[in-house]
Short mmCIF file of the C-alpha atoms (twelve columns), coordinates in Angstrom:
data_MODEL
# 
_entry.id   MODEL 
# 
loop_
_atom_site.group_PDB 
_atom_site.id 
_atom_site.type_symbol 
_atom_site.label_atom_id 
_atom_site.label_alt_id 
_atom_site.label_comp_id 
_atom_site.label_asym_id 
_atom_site.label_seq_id 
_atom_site.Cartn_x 
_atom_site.Cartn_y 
_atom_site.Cartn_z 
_atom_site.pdbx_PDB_model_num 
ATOM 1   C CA . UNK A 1   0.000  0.000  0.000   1 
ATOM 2   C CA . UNK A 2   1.124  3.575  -0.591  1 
ATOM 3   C CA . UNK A 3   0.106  6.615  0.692   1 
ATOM 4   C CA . UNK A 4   1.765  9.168  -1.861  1 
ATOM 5   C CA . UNK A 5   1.962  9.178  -5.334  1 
ATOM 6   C CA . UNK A 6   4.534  11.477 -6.785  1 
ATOM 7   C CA . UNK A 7   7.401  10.378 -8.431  1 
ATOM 8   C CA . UNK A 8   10.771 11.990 -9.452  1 
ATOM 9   C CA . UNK A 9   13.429 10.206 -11.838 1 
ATOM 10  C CA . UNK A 10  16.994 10.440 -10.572 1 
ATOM 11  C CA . UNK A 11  18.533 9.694  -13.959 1 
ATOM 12  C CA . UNK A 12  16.594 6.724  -15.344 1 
ATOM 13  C CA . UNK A 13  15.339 5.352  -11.971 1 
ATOM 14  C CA . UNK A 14  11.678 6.473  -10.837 1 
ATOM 15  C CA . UNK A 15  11.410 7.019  -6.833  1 
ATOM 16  C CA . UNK A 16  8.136  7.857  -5.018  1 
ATOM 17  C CA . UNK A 17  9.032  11.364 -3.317  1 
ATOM 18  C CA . UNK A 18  8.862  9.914  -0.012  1 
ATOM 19  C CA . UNK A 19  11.970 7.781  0.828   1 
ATOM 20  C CA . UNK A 20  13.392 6.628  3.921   1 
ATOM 21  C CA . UNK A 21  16.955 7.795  5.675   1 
ATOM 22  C CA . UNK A 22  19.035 5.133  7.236   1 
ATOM 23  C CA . UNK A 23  21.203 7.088  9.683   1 
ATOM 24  C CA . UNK A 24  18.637 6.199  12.573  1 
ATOM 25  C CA . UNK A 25  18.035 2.008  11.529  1 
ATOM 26  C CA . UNK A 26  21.066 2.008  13.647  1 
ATOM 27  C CA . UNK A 27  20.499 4.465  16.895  1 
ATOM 28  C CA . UNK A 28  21.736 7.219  17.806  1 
ATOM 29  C CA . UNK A 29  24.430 9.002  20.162  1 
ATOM 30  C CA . UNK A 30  21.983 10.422 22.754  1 
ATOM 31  C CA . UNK A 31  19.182 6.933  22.345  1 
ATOM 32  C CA . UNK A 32  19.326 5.801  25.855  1 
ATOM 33  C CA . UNK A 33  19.778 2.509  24.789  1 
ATOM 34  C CA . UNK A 34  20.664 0.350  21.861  1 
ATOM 35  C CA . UNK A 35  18.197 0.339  19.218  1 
ATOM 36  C CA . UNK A 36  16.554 -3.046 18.234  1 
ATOM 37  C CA . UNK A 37  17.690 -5.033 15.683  1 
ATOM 38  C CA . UNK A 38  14.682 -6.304 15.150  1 
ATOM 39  C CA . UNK A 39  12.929 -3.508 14.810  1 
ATOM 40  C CA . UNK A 40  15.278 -2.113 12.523  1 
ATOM 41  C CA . UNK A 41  14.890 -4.915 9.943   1 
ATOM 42  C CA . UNK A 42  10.891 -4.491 10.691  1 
ATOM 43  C CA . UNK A 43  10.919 -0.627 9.427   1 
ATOM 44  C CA . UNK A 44  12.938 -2.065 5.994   1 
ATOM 45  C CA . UNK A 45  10.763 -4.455 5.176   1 
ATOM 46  C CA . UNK A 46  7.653  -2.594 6.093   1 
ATOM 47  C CA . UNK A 47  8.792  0.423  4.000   1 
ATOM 48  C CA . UNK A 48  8.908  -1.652 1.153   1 
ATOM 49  C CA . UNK A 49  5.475  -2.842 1.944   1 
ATOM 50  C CA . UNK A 50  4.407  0.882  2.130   1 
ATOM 51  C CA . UNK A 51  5.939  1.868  -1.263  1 
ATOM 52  C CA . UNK A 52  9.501  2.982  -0.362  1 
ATOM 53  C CA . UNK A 53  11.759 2.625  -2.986  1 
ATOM 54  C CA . UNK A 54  14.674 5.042  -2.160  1 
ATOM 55  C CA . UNK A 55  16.630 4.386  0.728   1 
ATOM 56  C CA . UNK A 56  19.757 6.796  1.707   1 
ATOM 57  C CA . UNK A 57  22.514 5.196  3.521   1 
ATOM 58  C CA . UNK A 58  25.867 4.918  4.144   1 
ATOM 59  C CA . UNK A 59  28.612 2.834  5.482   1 
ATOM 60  C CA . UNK A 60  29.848 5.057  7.815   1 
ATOM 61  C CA . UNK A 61  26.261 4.938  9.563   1 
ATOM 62  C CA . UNK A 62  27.169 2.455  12.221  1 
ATOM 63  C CA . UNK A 63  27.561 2.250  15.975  1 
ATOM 64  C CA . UNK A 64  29.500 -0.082 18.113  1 
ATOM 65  C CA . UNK A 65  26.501 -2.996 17.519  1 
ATOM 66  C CA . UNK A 66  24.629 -1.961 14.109  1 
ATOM 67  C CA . UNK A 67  25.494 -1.148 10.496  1 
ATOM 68  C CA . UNK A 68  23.341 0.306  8.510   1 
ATOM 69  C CA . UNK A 69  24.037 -0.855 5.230   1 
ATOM 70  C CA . UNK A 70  24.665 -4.410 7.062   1 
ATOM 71  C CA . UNK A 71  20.673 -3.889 8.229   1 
ATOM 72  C CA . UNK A 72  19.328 -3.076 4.619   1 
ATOM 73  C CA . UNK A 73  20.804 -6.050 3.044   1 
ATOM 74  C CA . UNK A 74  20.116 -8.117 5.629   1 
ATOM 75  C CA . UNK A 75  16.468 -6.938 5.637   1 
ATOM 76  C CA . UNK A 76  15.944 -6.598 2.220   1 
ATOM 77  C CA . UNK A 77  17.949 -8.930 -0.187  1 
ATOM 78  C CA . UNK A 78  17.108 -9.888 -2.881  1 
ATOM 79  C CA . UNK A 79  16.651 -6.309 -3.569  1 
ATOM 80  C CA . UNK A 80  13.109 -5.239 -5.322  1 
ATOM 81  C CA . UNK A 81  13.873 -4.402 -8.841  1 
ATOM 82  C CA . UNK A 82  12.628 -0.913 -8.527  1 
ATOM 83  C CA . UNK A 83  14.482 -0.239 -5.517  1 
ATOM 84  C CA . UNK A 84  17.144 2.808  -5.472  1 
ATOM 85  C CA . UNK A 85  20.029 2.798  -2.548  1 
ATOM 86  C CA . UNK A 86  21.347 5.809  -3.040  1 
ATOM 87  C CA . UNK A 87  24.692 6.048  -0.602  1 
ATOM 88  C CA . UNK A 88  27.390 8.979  0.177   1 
ATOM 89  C CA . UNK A 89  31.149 9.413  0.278   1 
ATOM 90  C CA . UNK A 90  33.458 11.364 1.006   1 
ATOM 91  C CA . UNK A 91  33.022 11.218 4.479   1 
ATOM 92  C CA . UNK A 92  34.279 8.757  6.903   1 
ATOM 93  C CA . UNK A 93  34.050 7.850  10.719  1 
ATOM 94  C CA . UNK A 94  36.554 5.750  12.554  1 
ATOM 95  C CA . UNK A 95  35.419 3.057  14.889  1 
ATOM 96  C CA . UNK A 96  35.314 5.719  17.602  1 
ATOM 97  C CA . UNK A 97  32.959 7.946  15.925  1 
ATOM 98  C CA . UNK A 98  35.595 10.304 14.566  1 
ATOM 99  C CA . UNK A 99  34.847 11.850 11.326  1 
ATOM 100 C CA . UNK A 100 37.103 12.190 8.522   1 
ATOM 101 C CA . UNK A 101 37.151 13.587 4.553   1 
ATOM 102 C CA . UNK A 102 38.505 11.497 1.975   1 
ATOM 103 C CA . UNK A 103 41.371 12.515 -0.845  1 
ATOM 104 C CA . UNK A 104 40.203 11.861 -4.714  1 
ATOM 105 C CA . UNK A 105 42.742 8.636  -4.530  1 
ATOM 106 C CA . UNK A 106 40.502 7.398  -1.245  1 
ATOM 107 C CA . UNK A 107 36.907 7.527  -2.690  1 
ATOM 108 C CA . UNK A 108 37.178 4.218  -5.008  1 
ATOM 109 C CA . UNK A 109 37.934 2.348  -1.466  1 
ATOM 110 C CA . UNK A 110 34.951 3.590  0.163   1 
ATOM 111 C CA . UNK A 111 32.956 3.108  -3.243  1 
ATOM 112 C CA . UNK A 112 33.856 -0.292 -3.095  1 
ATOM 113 C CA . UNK A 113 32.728 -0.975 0.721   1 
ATOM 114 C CA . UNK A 114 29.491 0.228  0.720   1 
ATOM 115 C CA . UNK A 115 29.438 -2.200 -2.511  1 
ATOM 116 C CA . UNK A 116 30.704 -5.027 -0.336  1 
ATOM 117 C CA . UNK A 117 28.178 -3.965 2.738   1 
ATOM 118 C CA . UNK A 118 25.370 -4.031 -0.079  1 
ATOM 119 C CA . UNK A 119 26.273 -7.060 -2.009  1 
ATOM 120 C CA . UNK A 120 25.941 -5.245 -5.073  1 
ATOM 121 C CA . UNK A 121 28.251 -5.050 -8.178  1 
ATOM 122 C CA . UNK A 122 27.486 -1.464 -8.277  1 
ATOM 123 C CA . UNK A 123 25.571 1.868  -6.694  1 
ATOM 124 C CA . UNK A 124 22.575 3.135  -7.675  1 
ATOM 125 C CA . UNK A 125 23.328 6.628  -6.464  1 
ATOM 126 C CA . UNK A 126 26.502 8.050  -5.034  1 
ATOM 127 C CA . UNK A 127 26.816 11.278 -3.722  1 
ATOM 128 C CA . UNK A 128 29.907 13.144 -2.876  1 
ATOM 129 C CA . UNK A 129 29.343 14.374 0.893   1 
ATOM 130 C CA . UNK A 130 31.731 17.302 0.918   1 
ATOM 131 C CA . UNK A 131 32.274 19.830 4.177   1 
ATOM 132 C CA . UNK A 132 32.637 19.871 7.029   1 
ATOM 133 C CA . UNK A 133 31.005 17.631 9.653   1 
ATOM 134 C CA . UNK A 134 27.900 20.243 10.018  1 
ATOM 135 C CA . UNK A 135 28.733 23.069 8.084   1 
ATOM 136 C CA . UNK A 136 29.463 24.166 4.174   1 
ATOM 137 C CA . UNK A 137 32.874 24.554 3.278   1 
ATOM 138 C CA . UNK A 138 33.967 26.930 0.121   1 
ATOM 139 C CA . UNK A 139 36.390 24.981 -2.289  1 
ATOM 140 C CA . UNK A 140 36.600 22.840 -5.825  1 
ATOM 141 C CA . UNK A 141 35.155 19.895 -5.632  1 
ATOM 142 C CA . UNK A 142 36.680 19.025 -9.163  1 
ATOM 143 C CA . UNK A 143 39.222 16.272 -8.178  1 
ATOM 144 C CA . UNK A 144 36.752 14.691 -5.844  1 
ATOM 145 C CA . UNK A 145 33.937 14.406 -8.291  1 
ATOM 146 C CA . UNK A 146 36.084 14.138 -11.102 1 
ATOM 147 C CA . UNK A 147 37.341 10.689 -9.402  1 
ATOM 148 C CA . UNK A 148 33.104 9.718  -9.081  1 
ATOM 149 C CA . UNK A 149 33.051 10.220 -12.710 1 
ATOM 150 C CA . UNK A 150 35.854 8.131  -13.292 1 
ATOM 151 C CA . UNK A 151 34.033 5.525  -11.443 1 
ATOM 152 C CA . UNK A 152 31.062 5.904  -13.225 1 
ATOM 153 C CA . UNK A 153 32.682 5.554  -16.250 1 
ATOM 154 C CA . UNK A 154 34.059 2.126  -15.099 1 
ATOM 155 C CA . UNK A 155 30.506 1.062  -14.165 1 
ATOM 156 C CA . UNK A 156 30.952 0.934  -10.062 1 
ATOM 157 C CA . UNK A 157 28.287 4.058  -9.916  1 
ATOM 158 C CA . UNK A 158 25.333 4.759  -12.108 1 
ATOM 159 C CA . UNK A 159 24.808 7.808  -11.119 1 
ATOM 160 C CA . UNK A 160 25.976 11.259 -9.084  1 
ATOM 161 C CA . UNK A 161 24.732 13.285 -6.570  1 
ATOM 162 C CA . UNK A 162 26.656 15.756 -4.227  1 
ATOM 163 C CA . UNK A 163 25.882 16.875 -0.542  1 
ATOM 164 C CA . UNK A 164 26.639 19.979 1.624   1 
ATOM 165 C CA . UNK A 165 27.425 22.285 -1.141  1 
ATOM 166 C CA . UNK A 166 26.546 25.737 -2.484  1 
ATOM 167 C CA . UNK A 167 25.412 26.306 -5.923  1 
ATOM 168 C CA . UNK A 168 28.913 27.167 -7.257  1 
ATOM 169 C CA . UNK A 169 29.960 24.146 -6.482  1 
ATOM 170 C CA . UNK A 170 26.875 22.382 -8.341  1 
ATOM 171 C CA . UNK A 171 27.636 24.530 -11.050 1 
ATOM 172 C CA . UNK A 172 31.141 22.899 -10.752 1 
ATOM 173 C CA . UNK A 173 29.947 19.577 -10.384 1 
ATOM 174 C CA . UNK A 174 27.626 19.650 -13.321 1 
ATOM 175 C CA . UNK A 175 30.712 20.664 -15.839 1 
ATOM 176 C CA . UNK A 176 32.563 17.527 -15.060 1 
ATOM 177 C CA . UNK A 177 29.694 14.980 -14.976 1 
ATOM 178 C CA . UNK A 178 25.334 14.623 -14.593 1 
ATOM 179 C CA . UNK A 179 24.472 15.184 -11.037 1 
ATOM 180 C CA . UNK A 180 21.040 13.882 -10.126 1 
ATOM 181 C CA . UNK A 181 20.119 14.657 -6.839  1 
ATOM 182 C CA . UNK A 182 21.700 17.469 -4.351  1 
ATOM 183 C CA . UNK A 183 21.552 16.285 -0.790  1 
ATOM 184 C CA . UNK A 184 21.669 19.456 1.706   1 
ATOM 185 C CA . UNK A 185 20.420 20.422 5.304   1 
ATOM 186 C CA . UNK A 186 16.869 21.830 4.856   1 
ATOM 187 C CA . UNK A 187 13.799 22.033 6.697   1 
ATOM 188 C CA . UNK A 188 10.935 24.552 7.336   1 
ATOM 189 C CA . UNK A 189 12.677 26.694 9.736   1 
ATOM 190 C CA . UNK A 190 16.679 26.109 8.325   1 
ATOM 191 C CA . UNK A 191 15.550 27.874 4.644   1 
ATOM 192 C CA . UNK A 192 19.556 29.286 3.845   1 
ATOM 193 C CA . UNK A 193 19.118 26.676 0.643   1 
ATOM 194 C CA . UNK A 194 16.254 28.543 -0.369  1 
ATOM 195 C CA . UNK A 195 17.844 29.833 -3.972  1 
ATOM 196 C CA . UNK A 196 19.742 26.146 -4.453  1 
ATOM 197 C CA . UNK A 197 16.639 24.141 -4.202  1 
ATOM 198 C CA . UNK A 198 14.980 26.690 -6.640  1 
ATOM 199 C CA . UNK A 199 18.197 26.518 -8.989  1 
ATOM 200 C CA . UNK A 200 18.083 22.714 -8.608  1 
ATOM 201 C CA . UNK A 201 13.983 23.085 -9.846  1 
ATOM 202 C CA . UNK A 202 15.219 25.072 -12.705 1 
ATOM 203 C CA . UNK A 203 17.861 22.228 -13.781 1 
ATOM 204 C CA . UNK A 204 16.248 19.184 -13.120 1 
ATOM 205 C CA . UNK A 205 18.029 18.040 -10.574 1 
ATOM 206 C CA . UNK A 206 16.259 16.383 -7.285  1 
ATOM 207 C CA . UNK A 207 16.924 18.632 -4.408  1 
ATOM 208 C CA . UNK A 208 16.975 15.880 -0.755  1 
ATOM 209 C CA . UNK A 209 16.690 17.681 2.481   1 
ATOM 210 C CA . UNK A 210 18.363 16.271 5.439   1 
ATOM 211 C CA . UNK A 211 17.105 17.047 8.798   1 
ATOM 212 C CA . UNK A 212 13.869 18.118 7.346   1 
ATOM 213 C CA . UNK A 213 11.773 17.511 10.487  1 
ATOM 214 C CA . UNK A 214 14.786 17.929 13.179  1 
ATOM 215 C CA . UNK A 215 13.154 19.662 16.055  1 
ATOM 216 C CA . UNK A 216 14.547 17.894 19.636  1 
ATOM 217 C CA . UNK A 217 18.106 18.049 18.648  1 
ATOM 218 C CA . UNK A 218 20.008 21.248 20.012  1 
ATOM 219 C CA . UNK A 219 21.996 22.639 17.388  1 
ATOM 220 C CA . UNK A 220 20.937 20.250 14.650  1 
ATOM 221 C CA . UNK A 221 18.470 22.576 12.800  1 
ATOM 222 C CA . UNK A 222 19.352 25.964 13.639  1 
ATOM 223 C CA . UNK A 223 15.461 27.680 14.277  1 
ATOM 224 C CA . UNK A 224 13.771 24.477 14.564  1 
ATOM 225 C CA . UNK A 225 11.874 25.450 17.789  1 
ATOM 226 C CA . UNK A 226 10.288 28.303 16.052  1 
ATOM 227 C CA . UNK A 227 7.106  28.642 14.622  1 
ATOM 228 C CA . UNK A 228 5.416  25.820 17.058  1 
ATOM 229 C CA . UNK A 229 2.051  27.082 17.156  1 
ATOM 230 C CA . UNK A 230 1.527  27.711 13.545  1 
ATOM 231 C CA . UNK A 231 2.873  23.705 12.790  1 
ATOM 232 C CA . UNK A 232 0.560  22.509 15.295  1 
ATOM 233 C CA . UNK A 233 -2.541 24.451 14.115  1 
ATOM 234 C CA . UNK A 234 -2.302 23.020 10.557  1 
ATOM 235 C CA . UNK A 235 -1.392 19.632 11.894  1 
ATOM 236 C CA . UNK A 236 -4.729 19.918 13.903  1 
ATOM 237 C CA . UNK A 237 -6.615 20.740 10.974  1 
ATOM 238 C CA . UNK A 238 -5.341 17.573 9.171   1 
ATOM 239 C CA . UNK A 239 -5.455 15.433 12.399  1 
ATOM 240 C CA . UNK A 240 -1.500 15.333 11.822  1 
ATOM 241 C CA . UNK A 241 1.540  15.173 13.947  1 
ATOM 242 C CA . UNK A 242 4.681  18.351 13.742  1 
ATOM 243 C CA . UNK A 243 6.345  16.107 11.794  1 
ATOM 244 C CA . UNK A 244 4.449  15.042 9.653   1 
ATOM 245 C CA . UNK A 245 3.354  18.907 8.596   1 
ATOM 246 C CA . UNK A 246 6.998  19.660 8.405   1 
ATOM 247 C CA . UNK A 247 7.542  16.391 5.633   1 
ATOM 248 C CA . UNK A 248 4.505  17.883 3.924   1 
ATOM 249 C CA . UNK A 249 5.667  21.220 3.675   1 
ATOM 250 C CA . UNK A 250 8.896  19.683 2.181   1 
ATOM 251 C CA . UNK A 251 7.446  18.014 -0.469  1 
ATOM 252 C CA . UNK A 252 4.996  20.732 -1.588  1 
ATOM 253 C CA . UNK A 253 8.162  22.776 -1.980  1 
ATOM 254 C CA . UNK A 254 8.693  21.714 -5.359  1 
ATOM 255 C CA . UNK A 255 8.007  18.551 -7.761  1 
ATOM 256 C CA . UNK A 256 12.124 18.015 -7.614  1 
ATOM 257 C CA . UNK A 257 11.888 17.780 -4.047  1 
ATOM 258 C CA . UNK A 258 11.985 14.514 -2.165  1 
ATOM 259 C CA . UNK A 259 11.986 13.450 1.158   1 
ATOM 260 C CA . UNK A 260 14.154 10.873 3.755   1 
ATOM 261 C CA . UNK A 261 12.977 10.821 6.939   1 
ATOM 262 C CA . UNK A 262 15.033 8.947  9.204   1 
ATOM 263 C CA . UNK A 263 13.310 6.417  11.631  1 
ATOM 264 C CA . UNK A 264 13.939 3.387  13.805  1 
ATOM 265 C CA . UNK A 265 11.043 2.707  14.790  1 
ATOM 266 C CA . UNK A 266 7.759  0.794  12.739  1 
ATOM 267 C CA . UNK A 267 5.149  3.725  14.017  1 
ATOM 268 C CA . UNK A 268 6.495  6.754  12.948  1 
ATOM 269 C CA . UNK A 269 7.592  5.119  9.546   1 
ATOM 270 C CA . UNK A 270 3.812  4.171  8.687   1 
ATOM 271 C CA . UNK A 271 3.361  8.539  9.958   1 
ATOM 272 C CA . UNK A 272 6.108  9.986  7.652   1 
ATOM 273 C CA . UNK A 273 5.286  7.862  4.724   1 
ATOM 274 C CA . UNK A 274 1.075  9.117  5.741   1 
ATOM 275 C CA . UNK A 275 2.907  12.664 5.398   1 
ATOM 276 C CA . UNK A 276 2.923  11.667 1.735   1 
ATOM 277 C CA . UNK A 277 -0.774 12.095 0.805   1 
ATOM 278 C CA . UNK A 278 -1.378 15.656 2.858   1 
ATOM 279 C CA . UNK A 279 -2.283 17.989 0.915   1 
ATOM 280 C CA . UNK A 280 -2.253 21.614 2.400   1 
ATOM 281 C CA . UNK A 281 -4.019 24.389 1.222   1 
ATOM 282 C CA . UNK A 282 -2.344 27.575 -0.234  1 
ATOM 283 C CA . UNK A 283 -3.409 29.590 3.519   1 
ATOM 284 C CA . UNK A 284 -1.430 26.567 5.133   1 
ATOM 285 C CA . UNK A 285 0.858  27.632 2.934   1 
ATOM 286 C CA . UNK A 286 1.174  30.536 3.461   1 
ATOM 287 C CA . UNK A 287 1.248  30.242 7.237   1 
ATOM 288 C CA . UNK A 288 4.451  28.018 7.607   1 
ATOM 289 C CA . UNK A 289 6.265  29.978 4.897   1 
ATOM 290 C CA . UNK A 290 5.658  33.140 7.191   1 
ATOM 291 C CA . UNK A 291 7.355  31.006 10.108  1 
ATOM 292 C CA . UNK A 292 10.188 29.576 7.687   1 
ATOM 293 C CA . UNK A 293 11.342 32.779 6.346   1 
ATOM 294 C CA . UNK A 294 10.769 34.812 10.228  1 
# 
């Protein structure tokens, strides 16, 4: 069953607009205790059930007990045929949770693990996480997505995305090799990628907010506590949760624009992929964008 019905090609493969994020299959740093493996492999398969068919992930989204990418194929092998992973590199953690940034020479290695974690024989989707951990960093990205492209053209990677950039650097990006998808921190109340998600409208190229519905996280989503009352009177016209306002307000946003809620657990999934099908009206609109742009 499916509760949304808007699609988006990244390249040649169709996604519903509504995907799932990975990062929280596995827990997170401030979860009072471990999450449940079970679980975990619960929210796969029942996202599949639901109509998910793009999953973000990565293989340095792992704690001391759970991989990510070890969960999805685990959970969901043989793959559905009209499944997209789409994965990131770039970025690495050590097994103490330190992060690190790849050289060009370095990115075919971590390529090839999330391969191995997958048991593929190649990516759907790769994007090139550049930055730093939280923030935007200015710089060419040439030599780091020049060396995707290479890979692509070897046939590890069908295609490109890139994450944590500005548009110069998309512009950059796109005169080396097709990008599909731009991956950036965006939500109702963190709007600084206003003009990039428009650009990426213009260009048809799939703009993916991370931390779209962040709102209990200090420092996550700068401005994510504002704008509480307005959120929670359209949710109660809609008999919605926050959240699931927030994911709606995403996805009206734009026909480019999908979404990748992260979840663990097998409730909110079924609510964030409900967010799908809410339709707000152009006051509702209006309302939120007032809070977003406060």
């Amino acid at each position: 069953m499916t509760n949304f019905h808007d699609t988006w090609r990244l390249g040649d493969l169709t996604v519903n607009r509504l995907g799932l994020g990975a990062m929280r299959l596995t827990g997170m740093p401030w979860d009072e205790r471990p999450k449940s493996r079970e679980d975990a492999i619960t929210v796969l398969r029942r996202a599949i059930e639901l109509g998910v068919n793009h999953i973000d992930t990565a293989s340095f989204y792992f704690t001391p007990r759970r991989s990510a990418n070890e969960l999805i194929a685990t959970a969901l092998q043989p793959y559905p045929e009209d499944l997209v992973l789409t994965t990131k590199v770039g970025a690495g953690r050590s097994r103490d949770g330190e992060f690190s940034f790849a050289r060009p020479d370095q990115l075919r290695g971590q390529v090839e693990e999330n391969i191995r974690q997958l048991g593929l024989d190649h990516l759907d989707v790769v994007n090139l996480r550049w930055g730093a951990a939280m923030g935007k960093e200015p710089g060419s990205v040439a030599d780091h997505f020049g060396a995707l492209a290479e890979l692509r053209e070897a046939g590890l990677i069908r295609h490109l995305g890139i994450s944590n950039v500005v548009a110069d650097q998309l512009t950059e990006a796109l005169s080396i090799a097709p990008v599909v998808c731009v991956q950036n921190r965006y939500g109702l109340t963190d709007r600084e990628d206003d003009a990039l998600l428009d650009l990426c409208g213009e260009l048809g190229v799939a703009f993916v907010p991370f931390f779209a519905v962040t709102t209990s996280i200090p420092g996550a989503a700068p401005g994510a506590v504002r704008g509480e009352a307005e959120v929670a009177k359209v949710a109660a016209a809609h008999d919605a949760t926050s959240a699931q306002i927030r994911l709606a307000w995403t996805l009206h946003r734009g026909a480019h624009v999908l979404a990748i809620p992260g979840t663990g657990d097998p409730g909110h999934l079924a609510e964030n992929v409900a967010a799908g099908g809410l339709r707000l009206s152009e006051e509702e609109l209006a309302l939120l964008d007032g809070v977003g742009r406060g």
